[in-house]
Amino acid sequence: MTNLALKLAENARSIGVRSAYGDPVQIEGVTIVPVALVQYGFGGGGEGDESAAAGGGGGGMAVPIGAYVKSGGAARFEPNVISLLAVGIPFVWVSGKAIARIIRALKR
């Protein structure tokens, strides 16, 4: 289990703002900074002493949601519409189901 903790500590340095915002790129006088929605999760567990079963795992995802574009002294956010729809549609569906359950519970 110690090795897992050390590996997580090594990788934790890159988790944060640097993983959500990419490196700026210059293209024909225009600066582009890619932006992503980043999510990580880790877990672990074990039973009793050292000889018992133990395990752990983790994962992550990154969804590109757009880019900041700077040209002519002005900066603006250009969304990636396809990714926003891919993230937004399931969110709206789950929210609708939750609201329907709340309304149903309040009617009782």
mmCIF file of N, CA and C in Angstrom:
data_model
loop_
_atom_site.group_PDB
_atom_site.id
_atom_site.type_symbol
_atom_site.label_atom_id
_atom_site.label_comp_id
_atom_site.label_asym_id
_atom_site.label_seq_id
_atom_site.Cartn_x
_atom_site.Cartn_y
_atom_site.Cartn_z
ATOM 1 N N MET A 1 0.828 -1.185 0.000
ATOM 2 C CA MET A 1 0.000 0.000 0.000
ATOM 3 C C MET A 1 0.877 1.256 0.000
ATOM 4 N N THR A 2 2.074 1.174 0.530
ATOM 5 C CA THR A 2 2.963 2.320 0.580
ATOM 6 C C THR A 2 3.323 2.788 -0.827
ATOM 7 N N ASN A 3 3.557 1.855 -1.735
ATOM 8 C CA ASN A 3 3.903 2.230 -3.097
ATOM 9 C C ASN A 3 2.783 3.007 -3.761
ATOM 10 N N LEU A 4 1.528 2.631 -3.513
ATOM 11 C CA LEU A 4 0.386 3.342 -4.076
ATOM 12 C C LEU A 4 0.361 4.780 -3.576
ATOM 13 N N ALA A 5 0.590 4.969 -2.292
ATOM 14 C CA ALA A 5 0.589 6.319 -1.725
ATOM 15 C C ALA A 5 1.707 7.164 -2.332
ATOM 16 N N LEU A 6 2.870 6.579 -2.548
ATOM 17 C CA LEU A 6 3.974 7.321 -3.149
ATOM 18 C C LEU A 6 3.669 7.693 -4.595
ATOM 19 N N LYS A 7 3.084 6.775 -5.337
ATOM 20 C CA LYS A 7 2.731 7.070 -6.737
ATOM 21 C C LYS A 7 1.684 8.167 -6.823
ATOM 22 N N LEU A 8 0.686 8.132 -5.921
ATOM 23 C CA LEU A 8 -0.336 9.185 -5.910
ATOM 24 C C LEU A 8 0.287 10.534 -5.571
ATOM 25 N N ALA A 9 1.217 10.548 -4.639
ATOM 26 C CA ALA A 9 1.878 11.794 -4.259
ATOM 27 C C ALA A 9 2.697 12.359 -5.426
ATOM 28 N N GLU A 10 3.350 11.505 -6.189
ATOM 29 C CA GLU A 10 4.114 11.949 -7.351
ATOM 30 C C GLU A 10 3.197 12.557 -8.408
ATOM 31 N N ASN A 11 2.063 11.905 -8.652
ATOM 32 C CA ASN A 11 1.144 12.372 -9.688
ATOM 33 C C ASN A 11 0.316 13.564 -9.243
ATOM 34 N N ALA A 12 0.183 13.786 -7.940
ATOM 35 C CA ALA A 12 -0.647 14.883 -7.429
ATOM 36 C C ALA A 12 -0.085 16.242 -7.810
ATOM 37 N N ARG A 13 1.198 16.309 -8.096
ATOM 38 C CA ARG A 13 1.793 17.596 -8.481
ATOM 39 C C ARG A 13 1.203 18.123 -9.779
ATOM 40 N N SER A 14 0.819 17.231 -10.684
ATOM 41 C CA SER A 14 0.291 17.675 -11.978
ATOM 42 C C SER A 14 -1.216 17.890 -11.945
ATOM 43 N N ILE A 15 -1.869 17.521 -10.841
ATOM 44 C CA ILE A 15 -3.313 17.711 -10.731
ATOM 45 C C ILE A 15 -3.571 19.143 -10.299
ATOM 46 N N GLY A 16 -4.476 19.799 -10.966
ATOM 47 C CA GLY A 16 -4.805 21.176 -10.603
ATOM 48 C C GLY A 16 -5.036 22.015 -11.841
ATOM 49 N N VAL A 17 -4.711 23.276 -11.712
ATOM 50 C CA VAL A 17 -4.966 24.223 -12.795
ATOM 51 C C VAL A 17 -4.204 23.835 -14.054
ATOM 52 N N ARG A 18 -2.993 23.341 -13.900
ATOM 53 C CA ARG A 18 -2.199 22.982 -15.081
ATOM 54 C C ARG A 18 -2.852 21.874 -15.906
ATOM 55 N N SER A 19 -3.643 21.015 -15.263
ATOM 56 C CA SER A 19 -4.301 19.952 -16.027
ATOM 57 C C SER A 19 -5.574 20.449 -16.699
ATOM 58 N N ALA A 20 -6.152 21.563 -16.242
ATOM 59 C CA ALA A 20 -7.371 22.102 -16.848
ATOM 60 C C ALA A 20 -7.074 23.073 -17.982
ATOM 61 N N TYR A 21 -5.939 23.754 -17.904
ATOM 62 C CA TYR A 21 -5.558 24.714 -18.930
ATOM 63 C C TYR A 21 -4.294 24.235 -19.617
ATOM 64 N N GLY A 22 -4.338 24.139 -20.935
ATOM 65 C CA GLY A 22 -3.173 23.697 -21.693
ATOM 66 C C GLY A 22 -2.169 24.821 -21.871
ATOM 67 N N ASP A 23 -1.047 24.489 -22.456
ATOM 68 C CA ASP A 23 -0.018 25.485 -22.736
ATOM 69 C C ASP A 23 -0.484 26.412 -23.855
ATOM 70 N N PRO A 24 -0.206 27.706 -23.740
ATOM 71 C CA PRO A 24 -0.588 28.635 -24.807
ATOM 72 C C PRO A 24 0.110 28.281 -26.120
ATOM 73 N N VAL A 25 -0.627 28.429 -27.217
ATOM 74 C CA VAL A 25 -0.102 28.135 -28.547
ATOM 75 C C VAL A 25 -0.259 29.389 -29.403
ATOM 76 N N GLN A 26 0.791 29.777 -30.110
ATOM 77 C CA GLN A 26 0.755 30.933 -31.005
ATOM 78 C C GLN A 26 0.557 30.449 -32.438
ATOM 79 N N ILE A 27 -0.499 30.956 -33.081
ATOM 80 C CA ILE A 27 -0.759 30.629 -34.486
ATOM 81 C C ILE A 27 -1.085 31.930 -35.213
ATOM 82 N N GLU A 28 -0.194 32.346 -36.098
ATOM 83 C CA GLU A 28 -0.369 33.549 -36.911
ATOM 84 C C GLU A 28 -0.763 34.768 -36.072
ATOM 85 N N GLY A 29 -0.065 35.001 -34.982
ATOM 86 C CA GLY A 29 -0.314 36.164 -34.145
ATOM 87 C C GLY A 29 -1.484 36.028 -33.191
ATOM 88 N N VAL A 30 -2.130 34.878 -33.165
ATOM 89 C CA VAL A 30 -3.257 34.620 -32.269
ATOM 90 C C VAL A 30 -2.796 33.624 -31.212
ATOM 91 N N THR A 31 -3.072 33.946 -29.940
ATOM 92 C CA THR A 31 -2.714 33.041 -28.841
ATOM 93 C C THR A 31 -3.943 32.237 -28.443
ATOM 94 N N ILE A 32 -3.775 30.917 -28.365
ATOM 95 C CA ILE A 32 -4.866 30.011 -28.002
ATOM 96 C C ILE A 32 -4.459 29.235 -26.753
ATOM 97 N N VAL A 33 -5.351 29.235 -25.751
ATOM 98 C CA VAL A 33 -5.124 28.467 -24.519
ATOM 99 C C VAL A 33 -6.270 27.464 -24.389
ATOM 100 N N PRO A 34 -6.005 26.166 -24.621
ATOM 101 C CA PRO A 34 -7.065 25.163 -24.499
ATOM 102 C C PRO A 34 -7.534 24.985 -23.054
ATOM 103 N N VAL A 35 -8.839 24.728 -22.895
ATOM 104 C CA VAL A 35 -9.445 24.565 -21.573
ATOM 105 C C VAL A 35 -10.190 23.235 -21.546
ATOM 106 N N ALA A 36 -10.055 22.486 -20.448
ATOM 107 C CA ALA A 36 -10.715 21.193 -20.304
ATOM 108 C C ALA A 36 -11.384 21.087 -18.937
ATOM 109 N N LEU A 37 -12.420 20.290 -18.882
ATOM 110 C CA LEU A 37 -13.062 19.924 -17.621
ATOM 111 C C LEU A 37 -12.358 18.654 -17.161
ATOM 112 N N VAL A 38 -11.688 18.710 -16.019
ATOM 113 C CA VAL A 38 -10.854 17.605 -15.553
ATOM 114 C C VAL A 38 -11.412 17.065 -14.242
ATOM 115 N N GLN A 39 -11.447 15.723 -14.145
ATOM 116 C CA GLN A 39 -11.971 15.085 -12.941
ATOM 117 C C GLN A 39 -11.121 13.862 -12.616
ATOM 118 N N TYR A 40 -10.780 13.703 -11.342
ATOM 119 C CA TYR A 40 -9.991 12.569 -10.878
ATOM 120 C C TYR A 40 -10.698 11.913 -9.696
ATOM 121 N N GLY A 41 -10.470 10.631 -9.506
ATOM 122 C CA GLY A 41 -10.992 9.924 -8.350
ATOM 123 C C GLY A 41 -10.072 8.775 -7.983
ATOM 124 N N PHE A 42 -9.861 8.583 -6.693
ATOM 125 C CA PHE A 42 -8.994 7.512 -6.208
ATOM 126 C C PHE A 42 -9.632 6.863 -4.997
ATOM 127 N N GLY A 43 -9.305 5.628 -4.770
ATOM 128 C CA GLY A 43 -9.812 4.941 -3.601
ATOM 129 C C GLY A 43 -8.936 3.756 -3.257
ATOM 130 N N GLY A 44 -9.100 3.267 -2.066
ATOM 131 C CA GLY A 44 -8.329 2.112 -1.635
ATOM 132 C C GLY A 44 -8.937 1.535 -0.379
ATOM 133 N N GLY A 45 -8.592 0.306 -0.092
ATOM 134 C CA GLY A 45 -9.125 -0.320 1.107
ATOM 135 C C GLY A 45 -8.402 -1.610 1.402
ATOM 136 N N GLY A 46 -8.671 -2.121 2.552
ATOM 137 C CA GLY A 46 -8.054 -3.364 2.956
ATOM 138 C C GLY A 46 -8.756 -3.928 4.162
ATOM 139 N N GLU A 47 -8.357 -5.144 4.518
ATOM 140 C CA GLU A 47 -8.960 -5.839 5.649
ATOM 141 C C GLU A 47 -7.883 -6.233 6.634
ATOM 142 N N GLY A 48 -8.066 -5.887 7.870
ATOM 143 C CA GLY A 48 -7.221 -6.401 8.941
ATOM 144 C C GLY A 48 -5.738 -6.206 8.763
ATOM 145 N N ASP A 49 -4.997 -7.317 8.917
ATOM 146 C CA ASP A 49 -3.540 -7.239 8.904
ATOM 147 C C ASP A 49 -2.989 -7.221 7.477
ATOM 148 N N GLU A 50 -1.659 -7.234 7.369
ATOM 149 C CA GLU A 50 -0.979 -7.126 6.084
ATOM 150 C C GLU A 50 -1.227 -8.318 5.160
ATOM 151 N N SER A 51 -1.541 -9.494 5.698
ATOM 152 C CA SER A 51 -1.727 -10.670 4.853
ATOM 153 C C SER A 51 -3.136 -10.747 4.277
ATOM 154 N N ALA A 52 -4.029 -9.880 4.701
ATOM 155 C CA ALA A 52 -5.412 -9.891 4.217
ATOM 156 C C ALA A 52 -5.498 -9.163 2.875
ATOM 157 N N ALA A 53 -6.653 -9.281 2.256
ATOM 158 C CA ALA A 53 -6.875 -8.666 0.953
ATOM 159 C C ALA A 53 -6.870 -7.144 1.046
ATOM 160 N N ALA A 54 -6.291 -6.520 0.039
ATOM 161 C CA ALA A 54 -6.263 -5.059 -0.041
ATOM 162 C C ALA A 54 -6.276 -4.668 -1.510
ATOM 163 N N GLY A 55 -6.705 -3.471 -1.781
ATOM 164 C CA GLY A 55 -6.737 -3.024 -3.167
ATOM 165 C C GLY A 55 -6.896 -1.528 -3.249
ATOM 166 N N GLY A 56 -6.757 -1.042 -4.436
ATOM 167 C CA GLY A 56 -6.900 0.390 -4.656
ATOM 168 C C GLY A 56 -6.964 0.659 -6.135
ATOM 169 N N GLY A 57 -7.376 1.838 -6.460
ATOM 170 C CA GLY A 57 -7.447 2.195 -7.866
ATOM 171 C C GLY A 57 -7.793 3.659 -8.028
ATOM 172 N N GLY A 58 -7.829 4.055 -9.239
ATOM 173 C CA GLY A 58 -8.152 5.444 -9.514
ATOM 174 C C GLY A 58 -8.358 5.644 -10.997
ATOM 175 N N GLY A 59 -8.805 6.802 -11.319
ATOM 176 C CA GLY A 59 -9.020 7.121 -12.721
ATOM 177 C C GLY A 59 -9.269 8.597 -12.890
ATOM 178 N N GLY A 60 -9.366 8.986 -14.114
ATOM 179 C CA GLY A 60 -9.609 10.383 -14.392
ATOM 180 C C GLY A 60 -10.146 10.558 -15.792
ATOM 181 N N MET A 61 -10.620 11.762 -16.053
ATOM 182 C CA MET A 61 -11.112 12.073 -17.391
ATOM 183 C C MET A 61 -10.879 13.550 -17.661
ATOM 184 N N ALA A 62 -10.799 13.887 -18.912
ATOM 185 C CA ALA A 62 -10.671 15.282 -19.328
ATOM 186 C C ALA A 62 -11.534 15.477 -20.563
ATOM 187 N N VAL A 63 -12.406 16.482 -20.511
ATOM 188 C CA VAL A 63 -13.287 16.802 -21.631
ATOM 189 C C VAL A 63 -12.922 18.197 -22.118
ATOM 190 N N PRO A 64 -12.489 18.323 -23.378
ATOM 191 C CA PRO A 64 -12.143 19.651 -23.881
ATOM 192 C C PRO A 64 -13.400 20.502 -24.041
ATOM 193 N N ILE A 65 -13.486 21.610 -23.294
ATOM 194 C CA ILE A 65 -14.708 22.415 -23.342
ATOM 195 C C ILE A 65 -14.544 23.692 -24.155
ATOM 196 N N GLY A 66 -13.329 24.013 -24.575
ATOM 197 C CA GLY A 66 -13.136 25.199 -25.399
ATOM 198 C C GLY A 66 -11.729 25.727 -25.299
ATOM 199 N N ALA A 67 -11.583 27.000 -25.679
ATOM 200 C CA ALA A 67 -10.268 27.631 -25.643
ATOM 201 C C ALA A 67 -10.431 29.130 -25.461
ATOM 202 N N TYR A 68 -9.458 29.724 -24.786
ATOM 203 C CA TYR A 68 -9.369 31.175 -24.733
ATOM 204 C C TYR A 68 -8.554 31.613 -25.931
ATOM 205 N N VAL A 69 -9.086 32.564 -26.681
ATOM 206 C CA VAL A 69 -8.438 33.055 -27.886
ATOM 207 C C VAL A 69 -8.129 34.533 -27.682
ATOM 208 N N LYS A 70 -6.849 34.890 -27.834
ATOM 209 C CA LYS A 70 -6.433 36.285 -27.667
ATOM 210 C C LYS A 70 -5.894 36.783 -29.002
ATOM 211 N N SER A 71 -6.561 37.800 -29.541
ATOM 212 C CA SER A 71 -6.091 38.415 -30.781
ATOM 213 C C SER A 71 -6.422 39.899 -30.738
ATOM 214 N N GLY A 72 -5.505 40.701 -31.199
ATOM 215 C CA GLY A 72 -5.727 42.138 -31.229
ATOM 216 C C GLY A 72 -5.931 42.752 -29.855
ATOM 217 N N GLY A 73 -5.349 42.215 -28.814
ATOM 218 C CA GLY A 73 -5.467 42.770 -27.479
ATOM 219 C C GLY A 73 -6.731 42.355 -26.738
ATOM 220 N N ALA A 74 -7.642 41.660 -27.392
ATOM 221 C CA ALA A 74 -8.882 41.210 -26.736
ATOM 222 C C ALA A 74 -8.867 39.692 -26.594
ATOM 223 N N ALA A 75 -9.344 39.222 -25.454
ATOM 224 C CA ALA A 75 -9.425 37.777 -25.210
ATOM 225 C C ALA A 75 -10.893 37.375 -25.104
ATOM 226 N N ARG A 76 -11.217 36.233 -25.669
ATOM 227 C CA ARG A 76 -12.589 35.717 -25.598
ATOM 228 C C ARG A 76 -12.539 34.200 -25.454
ATOM 229 N N PHE A 77 -13.612 33.645 -24.910
ATOM 230 C CA PHE A 77 -13.710 32.191 -24.759
ATOM 231 C C PHE A 77 -14.518 31.636 -25.924
ATOM 232 N N GLU A 78 -13.962 30.661 -26.611
ATOM 233 C CA GLU A 78 -14.643 29.981 -27.714
ATOM 234 C C GLU A 78 -15.000 28.565 -27.238
ATOM 235 N N PRO A 79 -16.284 28.300 -26.985
ATOM 236 C CA PRO A 79 -16.646 26.973 -26.475
ATOM 237 C C PRO A 79 -16.570 25.893 -27.547
ATOM 238 N N ASN A 80 -16.300 24.685 -27.122
ATOM 239 C CA ASN A 80 -16.368 23.500 -27.976
ATOM 240 C C ASN A 80 -17.789 22.962 -27.817
ATOM 241 N N VAL A 81 -18.667 23.318 -28.741
ATOM 242 C CA VAL A 81 -20.094 23.045 -28.605
ATOM 243 C C VAL A 81 -20.376 21.551 -28.501
ATOM 244 N N ILE A 82 -19.685 20.727 -29.263
ATOM 245 C CA ILE A 82 -19.918 19.271 -29.235
ATOM 246 C C ILE A 82 -19.632 18.709 -27.850
ATOM 247 N N SER A 83 -18.504 19.106 -27.253
ATOM 248 C CA SER A 83 -18.171 18.611 -25.910
ATOM 249 C C SER A 83 -19.148 19.125 -24.870
ATOM 250 N N LEU A 84 -19.556 20.394 -24.986
ATOM 251 C CA LEU A 84 -20.513 20.934 -24.028
ATOM 252 C C LEU A 84 -21.845 20.202 -24.109
ATOM 253 N N LEU A 85 -22.273 19.839 -25.309
ATOM 254 C CA LEU A 85 -23.500 19.053 -25.458
ATOM 255 C C LEU A 85 -23.325 17.654 -24.872
ATOM 256 N N ALA A 86 -22.154 17.050 -25.097
ATOM 257 C CA ALA A 86 -21.895 15.705 -24.568
ATOM 258 C C ALA A 86 -21.921 15.695 -23.051
ATOM 259 N N VAL A 87 -21.489 16.780 -22.425
ATOM 260 C CA VAL A 87 -21.517 16.882 -20.968
ATOM 261 C C VAL A 87 -22.884 17.364 -20.493
ATOM 262 N N GLY A 88 -23.475 18.309 -21.206
ATOM 263 C CA GLY A 88 -24.716 18.944 -20.765
ATOM 264 C C GLY A 88 -25.955 18.079 -20.868
ATOM 265 N N ILE A 89 -26.082 17.305 -21.928
ATOM 266 C CA ILE A 89 -27.297 16.500 -22.118
ATOM 267 C C ILE A 89 -27.483 15.487 -20.992
ATOM 268 N N PRO A 90 -26.472 14.690 -20.622
ATOM 269 C CA PRO A 90 -26.680 13.785 -19.482
ATOM 270 C C PRO A 90 -26.971 14.525 -18.178
ATOM 271 N N PHE A 91 -26.346 15.679 -17.980
ATOM 272 C CA PHE A 91 -26.601 16.471 -16.772
ATOM 273 C C PHE A 91 -28.058 16.919 -16.725
ATOM 274 N N VAL A 92 -28.577 17.411 -17.826
ATOM 275 C CA VAL A 92 -29.972 17.860 -17.878
ATOM 276 C C VAL A 92 -30.906 16.676 -17.658
ATOM 277 N N TRP A 93 -30.582 15.514 -18.241
ATOM 278 C CA TRP A 93 -31.419 14.319 -18.082
ATOM 279 C C TRP A 93 -31.474 13.893 -16.616
ATOM 280 N N VAL A 94 -30.322 13.829 -15.964
ATOM 281 C CA VAL A 94 -30.269 13.420 -14.558
ATOM 282 C C VAL A 94 -30.995 14.446 -13.688
ATOM 283 N N SER A 95 -30.806 15.723 -13.982
ATOM 284 C CA SER A 95 -31.506 16.761 -13.216
ATOM 285 C C SER A 95 -33.012 16.627 -13.364
ATOM 286 N N GLY A 96 -33.492 16.352 -14.575
ATOM 287 C CA GLY A 96 -34.921 16.161 -14.797
ATOM 288 C C GLY A 96 -35.471 14.987 -14.024
ATOM 289 N N LYS A 97 -34.726 13.881 -14.021
ATOM 290 C CA LYS A 97 -35.158 12.701 -13.256
ATOM 291 C C LYS A 97 -35.210 13.014 -11.763
ATOM 292 N N ALA A 98 -34.220 13.747 -11.264
ATOM 293 C CA ALA A 98 -34.187 14.092 -9.844
ATOM 294 C C ALA A 98 -35.355 15.004 -9.475
ATOM 295 N N ILE A 99 -35.630 15.988 -10.316
ATOM 296 C CA ILE A 99 -36.754 16.898 -10.044
ATOM 297 C C ILE A 99 -38.076 16.134 -10.082
ATOM 298 N N ALA A 100 -38.210 15.206 -11.030
ATOM 299 C CA ALA A 100 -39.437 14.409 -11.109
ATOM 300 C C ALA A 100 -39.626 13.584 -9.835
ATOM 301 N N ARG A 101 -38.558 13.011 -9.316
ATOM 302 C CA ARG A 101 -38.658 12.224 -8.067
ATOM 303 C C ARG A 101 -39.002 13.101 -6.876
ATOM 304 N N ILE A 102 -38.438 14.300 -6.835
ATOM 305 C CA ILE A 102 -38.743 15.220 -5.737
ATOM 306 C C ILE A 102 -40.211 15.614 -5.781
ATOM 307 N N ILE A 103 -40.712 15.939 -6.963
ATOM 308 C CA ILE A 103 -42.119 16.314 -7.113
ATOM 309 C C ILE A 103 -43.021 15.141 -6.717
ATOM 310 N N ARG A 104 -42.669 13.946 -7.166
ATOM 311 C CA ARG A 104 -43.451 12.752 -6.826
ATOM 312 C C ARG A 104 -43.454 12.524 -5.309
ATOM 313 N N ALA A 105 -42.326 12.734 -4.654
ATOM 314 C CA ALA A 105 -42.247 12.548 -3.204
ATOM 315 C C ALA A 105 -43.048 13.610 -2.459
ATOM 316 N N LEU A 106 -43.069 14.818 -2.974
ATOM 317 C CA LEU A 106 -43.821 15.890 -2.320
ATOM 318 C C LEU A 106 -45.330 15.716 -2.478
ATOM 319 N N LYS A 107 -45.777 15.027 -3.514
ATOM 320 C CA LYS A 107 -47.214 14.797 -3.736
ATOM 321 C C LYS A 107 -47.773 13.788 -2.758
ATOM 322 N N ARG A 108 -46.938 12.942 -2.202
ATOM 323 C CA ARG A 108 -47.440 11.890 -1.285
ATOM 324 C C ARG A 108 -47.934 12.437 -0.017
#
